């Protein structure tokens, strides 16, 4: 498996990974109507020095993805923090070590960019994912809140 920065050619496959996720609840779908929004989001991510979208590829097929964002904090003596989001592994490839390799790579990338911590959030309904993250050393530390705008 290769983990690399996503290219525009990977965009449909990445969105389809999220589209297949019934628990995520984001309503993602790759359609002619939604493509412009995904293309604009990808362009913004690709143009950001602090955010990258990654894909995991096996035999030329995108089987996983994650997004890594670097933040500068004022607190914690100005520490850099990494935020891991949108972690997905194709359903038929789960429980084969792909997610663990993606998490390890995200941690390596975050450390290389000076992060002192890696933070992630996960939908409360993702109990399997929560156990996965805990097995990899992540602890529940905060209660999150969200408001639609």
PDB file of C-alpha atoms in Angstrom, residues 1-141:
ATOM      1  CA  UNK A   1       0.000   0.000   0.000  1.00  0.00           C
ATOM      2  CA  UNK A   2       1.185   3.504  -0.847  1.00  0.00           C
ATOM      3  CA  UNK A   3       0.081   6.577   1.103  1.00  0.00           C
ATOM      4  CA  UNK A   4       0.491   9.851  -0.785  1.00  0.00           C
ATOM      5  CA  UNK A   5      -0.946  13.316  -1.158  1.00  0.00           C
ATOM      6  CA  UNK A   6      -4.171  13.133  -3.163  1.00  0.00           C
ATOM      7  CA  UNK A   7      -4.309  14.508  -6.668  1.00  0.00           C
ATOM      8  CA  UNK A   8      -7.289  15.942  -8.486  1.00  0.00           C
ATOM      9  CA  UNK A   9      -7.585  12.586 -10.259  1.00  0.00           C
ATOM     10  CA  UNK A  10      -8.266  10.922  -6.883  1.00  0.00           C
ATOM     11  CA  UNK A  11     -11.134  13.234  -5.988  1.00  0.00           C
ATOM     12  CA  UNK A  12     -14.034  11.084  -7.178  1.00  0.00           C
ATOM     13  CA  UNK A  13     -12.653   8.001  -5.414  1.00  0.00           C
ATOM     14  CA  UNK A  14     -12.204   9.952  -2.165  1.00  0.00           C
ATOM     15  CA  UNK A  15     -15.734  11.324  -2.272  1.00  0.00           C
ATOM     16  CA  UNK A  16     -17.089   7.867  -3.040  1.00  0.00           C
ATOM     17  CA  UNK A  17     -15.373   6.508   0.088  1.00  0.00           C
ATOM     18  CA  UNK A  18     -17.296   9.090   2.120  1.00  0.00           C
ATOM     19  CA  UNK A  19     -20.454   8.489   0.098  1.00  0.00           C
ATOM     20  CA  UNK A  20     -20.385   4.811   1.115  1.00  0.00           C
ATOM     21  CA  UNK A  21     -20.182   5.735   4.804  1.00  0.00           C
ATOM     22  CA  UNK A  22     -23.634   5.345   6.349  1.00  0.00           C
ATOM     23  CA  UNK A  23     -22.472   6.344   9.841  1.00  0.00           C
ATOM     24  CA  UNK A  24     -20.732   9.598   8.949  1.00  0.00           C
ATOM     25  CA  UNK A  25     -23.942  11.395   8.153  1.00  0.00           C
ATOM     26  CA  UNK A  26     -22.387  14.009   5.876  1.00  0.00           C
ATOM     27  CA  UNK A  27     -24.618  13.226   2.899  1.00  0.00           C
ATOM     28  CA  UNK A  28     -21.702  13.085   0.493  1.00  0.00           C
ATOM     29  CA  UNK A  29     -22.489  11.989  -3.051  1.00  0.00           C
ATOM     30  CA  UNK A  30     -20.519  12.262  -6.273  1.00  0.00           C
ATOM     31  CA  UNK A  31     -23.006  13.679  -8.813  1.00  0.00           C
ATOM     32  CA  UNK A  32     -22.814  16.251 -11.594  1.00  0.00           C
ATOM     33  CA  UNK A  33     -24.516  18.713  -9.249  1.00  0.00           C
ATOM     34  CA  UNK A  34     -22.062  18.199  -6.364  1.00  0.00           C
ATOM     35  CA  UNK A  35     -18.809  17.955  -8.347  1.00  0.00           C
ATOM     36  CA  UNK A  36     -18.192  21.737  -8.439  1.00  0.00           C
ATOM     37  CA  UNK A  37     -18.368  21.962  -4.630  1.00  0.00           C
ATOM     38  CA  UNK A  38     -15.931  19.074  -4.191  1.00  0.00           C
ATOM     39  CA  UNK A  39     -13.606  20.508  -6.832  1.00  0.00           C
ATOM     40  CA  UNK A  40     -13.603  23.896  -5.090  1.00  0.00           C
ATOM     41  CA  UNK A  41     -12.919  22.266  -1.713  1.00  0.00           C
ATOM     42  CA  UNK A  42     -10.086  20.221  -3.199  1.00  0.00           C
ATOM     43  CA  UNK A  43      -8.561  23.343  -4.768  1.00  0.00           C
ATOM     44  CA  UNK A  44      -8.680  25.127  -1.393  1.00  0.00           C
ATOM     45  CA  UNK A  45      -7.054  22.161   0.356  1.00  0.00           C
ATOM     46  CA  UNK A  46      -4.407  21.789  -2.344  1.00  0.00           C
ATOM     47  CA  UNK A  47      -3.636  25.509  -2.109  1.00  0.00           C
ATOM     48  CA  UNK A  48      -3.286  25.543   1.666  1.00  0.00           C
ATOM     49  CA  UNK A  49       0.189  25.256   3.207  1.00  0.00           C
ATOM     50  CA  UNK A  50      -1.351  23.835   6.398  1.00  0.00           C
ATOM     51  CA  UNK A  51      -3.778  21.210   5.074  1.00  0.00           C
ATOM     52  CA  UNK A  52      -3.245  18.084   3.011  1.00  0.00           C
ATOM     53  CA  UNK A  53      -5.544  15.354   1.774  1.00  0.00           C
ATOM     54  CA  UNK A  54      -3.978  11.895   1.566  1.00  0.00           C
ATOM     55  CA  UNK A  55      -4.970   8.670  -0.133  1.00  0.00           C
ATOM     56  CA  UNK A  56      -4.012   5.083   0.527  1.00  0.00           C
ATOM     57  CA  UNK A  57      -3.637   3.201  -2.749  1.00  0.00           C
ATOM     58  CA  UNK A  58      -3.456  -0.540  -3.342  1.00  0.00           C
ATOM     59  CA  UNK A  59      -2.863  -1.878  -6.849  1.00  0.00           C
ATOM     60  CA  UNK A  60      -3.790   1.501  -8.316  1.00  0.00           C
ATOM     61  CA  UNK A  61      -7.086   1.747  -6.411  1.00  0.00           C
ATOM     62  CA  UNK A  62      -7.835   4.325  -3.695  1.00  0.00           C
ATOM     63  CA  UNK A  63      -8.816   2.281  -0.633  1.00  0.00           C
ATOM     64  CA  UNK A  64      -8.421   4.871   2.118  1.00  0.00           C
ATOM     65  CA  UNK A  65      -8.129   8.562   2.823  1.00  0.00           C
ATOM     66  CA  UNK A  66      -7.490  11.086   5.560  1.00  0.00           C
ATOM     67  CA  UNK A  67      -7.045  14.824   5.880  1.00  0.00           C
ATOM     68  CA  UNK A  68      -4.328  16.374   8.049  1.00  0.00           C
ATOM     69  CA  UNK A  69      -4.367  20.008   9.121  1.00  0.00           C
ATOM     70  CA  UNK A  70      -1.686  21.845  11.053  1.00  0.00           C
ATOM     71  CA  UNK A  71      -2.744  24.545  13.527  1.00  0.00           C
ATOM     72  CA  UNK A  72      -0.768  27.164  15.380  1.00  0.00           C
ATOM     73  CA  UNK A  73      -1.994  27.541  18.943  1.00  0.00           C
ATOM     74  CA  UNK A  74      -1.618  30.572  21.131  1.00  0.00           C
ATOM     75  CA  UNK A  75      -2.056  28.480  24.260  1.00  0.00           C
ATOM     76  CA  UNK A  76       0.269  25.692  25.265  1.00  0.00           C
ATOM     77  CA  UNK A  77       3.159  28.101  24.675  1.00  0.00           C
ATOM     78  CA  UNK A  78       2.411  28.423  20.993  1.00  0.00           C
ATOM     79  CA  UNK A  79       2.573  24.700  20.286  1.00  0.00           C
ATOM     80  CA  UNK A  80       1.702  23.328  16.871  1.00  0.00           C
ATOM     81  CA  UNK A  81      -1.126  20.847  16.822  1.00  0.00           C
ATOM     82  CA  UNK A  82      -2.238  18.518  14.057  1.00  0.00           C
ATOM     83  CA  UNK A  83      -5.888  17.724  13.403  1.00  0.00           C
ATOM     84  CA  UNK A  84      -6.753  14.434  11.717  1.00  0.00           C
ATOM     85  CA  UNK A  85     -10.103  14.309   9.935  1.00  0.00           C
ATOM     86  CA  UNK A  86     -12.112  12.375   7.386  1.00  0.00           C
ATOM     87  CA  UNK A  87     -10.408   9.040   7.989  1.00  0.00           C
ATOM     88  CA  UNK A  88     -11.953   6.386   5.762  1.00  0.00           C
ATOM     89  CA  UNK A  89     -11.000   2.872   4.719  1.00  0.00           C
ATOM     90  CA  UNK A  90     -13.046   1.112   2.081  1.00  0.00           C
ATOM     91  CA  UNK A  91     -15.425  -1.314   3.825  1.00  0.00           C
ATOM     92  CA  UNK A  92     -14.073  -4.419   2.097  1.00  0.00           C
ATOM     93  CA  UNK A  93     -10.497  -3.515   3.128  1.00  0.00           C
ATOM     94  CA  UNK A  94     -11.109  -2.911   6.843  1.00  0.00           C
ATOM     95  CA  UNK A  95      -9.511  -5.024   9.581  1.00  0.00           C
ATOM     96  CA  UNK A  96      -6.427  -5.647   7.433  1.00  0.00           C
ATOM     97  CA  UNK A  97      -4.069  -3.081   8.957  1.00  0.00           C
ATOM     98  CA  UNK A  98      -4.705  -0.283   6.436  1.00  0.00           C
ATOM     99  CA  UNK A  99      -6.194   2.071   9.010  1.00  0.00           C
ATOM    100  CA  UNK A 100      -3.295   1.446  11.377  1.00  0.00           C
ATOM    101  CA  UNK A 101      -0.812   2.266   8.619  1.00  0.00           C
ATOM    102  CA  UNK A 102      -2.713   5.437   7.733  1.00  0.00           C
ATOM    103  CA  UNK A 103      -2.793   6.568  11.382  1.00  0.00           C
ATOM    104  CA  UNK A 104       0.923   5.846  11.773  1.00  0.00           C
ATOM    105  CA  UNK A 105       1.653   7.873   8.642  1.00  0.00           C
ATOM    106  CA  UNK A 106      -0.509  10.776   9.860  1.00  0.00           C
ATOM    107  CA  UNK A 107       1.418  10.747  13.143  1.00  0.00           C
ATOM    108  CA  UNK A 108       4.757  10.674  11.316  1.00  0.00           C
ATOM    109  CA  UNK A 109       3.729  13.563   9.070  1.00  0.00           C
ATOM    110  CA  UNK A 110       2.466  15.598  12.042  1.00  0.00           C
ATOM    111  CA  UNK A 111       5.701  15.059  13.996  1.00  0.00           C
ATOM    112  CA  UNK A 112       7.774  16.000  10.946  1.00  0.00           C
ATOM    113  CA  UNK A 113       5.897  19.310  10.770  1.00  0.00           C
ATOM    114  CA  UNK A 114       6.501  20.088  14.425  1.00  0.00           C
ATOM    115  CA  UNK A 115       3.218  19.014  15.992  1.00  0.00           C
ATOM    116  CA  UNK A 116       3.274  18.262  19.694  1.00  0.00           C
ATOM    117  CA  UNK A 117      -0.155  16.586  19.620  1.00  0.00           C
ATOM    118  CA  UNK A 118      -2.533  14.978  17.138  1.00  0.00           C
ATOM    119  CA  UNK A 119      -6.230  15.527  17.697  1.00  0.00           C
ATOM    120  CA  UNK A 120      -9.148  13.850  15.987  1.00  0.00           C
ATOM    121  CA  UNK A 121     -12.895  13.754  16.321  1.00  0.00           C
ATOM    122  CA  UNK A 122     -15.180  10.869  15.526  1.00  0.00           C
ATOM    123  CA  UNK A 123     -18.943  10.664  15.246  1.00  0.00           C
ATOM    124  CA  UNK A 124     -20.445   9.267  18.452  1.00  0.00           C
ATOM    125  CA  UNK A 125     -22.102   6.487  16.424  1.00  0.00           C
ATOM    126  CA  UNK A 126     -18.705   5.142  15.286  1.00  0.00           C
ATOM    127  CA  UNK A 127     -18.118   2.813  18.212  1.00  0.00           C
ATOM    128  CA  UNK A 128     -15.847   0.497  16.183  1.00  0.00           C
ATOM    129  CA  UNK A 129     -13.716   3.486  15.158  1.00  0.00           C
ATOM    130  CA  UNK A 130     -13.517   4.629  18.786  1.00  0.00           C
ATOM    131  CA  UNK A 131     -12.145   1.246  19.839  1.00  0.00           C
ATOM    132  CA  UNK A 132      -9.677   1.418  16.918  1.00  0.00           C
ATOM    133  CA  UNK A 133      -8.387   4.852  17.992  1.00  0.00           C
ATOM    134  CA  UNK A 134      -8.103   3.794  21.625  1.00  0.00           C
ATOM    135  CA  UNK A 135      -6.085   0.707  20.600  1.00  0.00           C
ATOM    136  CA  UNK A 136      -3.705   3.119  18.879  1.00  0.00           C
ATOM    137  CA  UNK A 137      -3.142   5.233  21.977  1.00  0.00           C
ATOM    138  CA  UNK A 138      -5.786   7.939  21.587  1.00  0.00           C
ATOM    139  CA  UNK A 139      -7.664   8.977  24.712  1.00  0.00           C
ATOM    140  CA  UNK A 140     -11.053  10.616  25.032  1.00  0.00           C
ATOM    141  CA  UNK A 141     -10.242  14.082  26.278  1.00  0.00           C
TER     142      UNK A 141
END
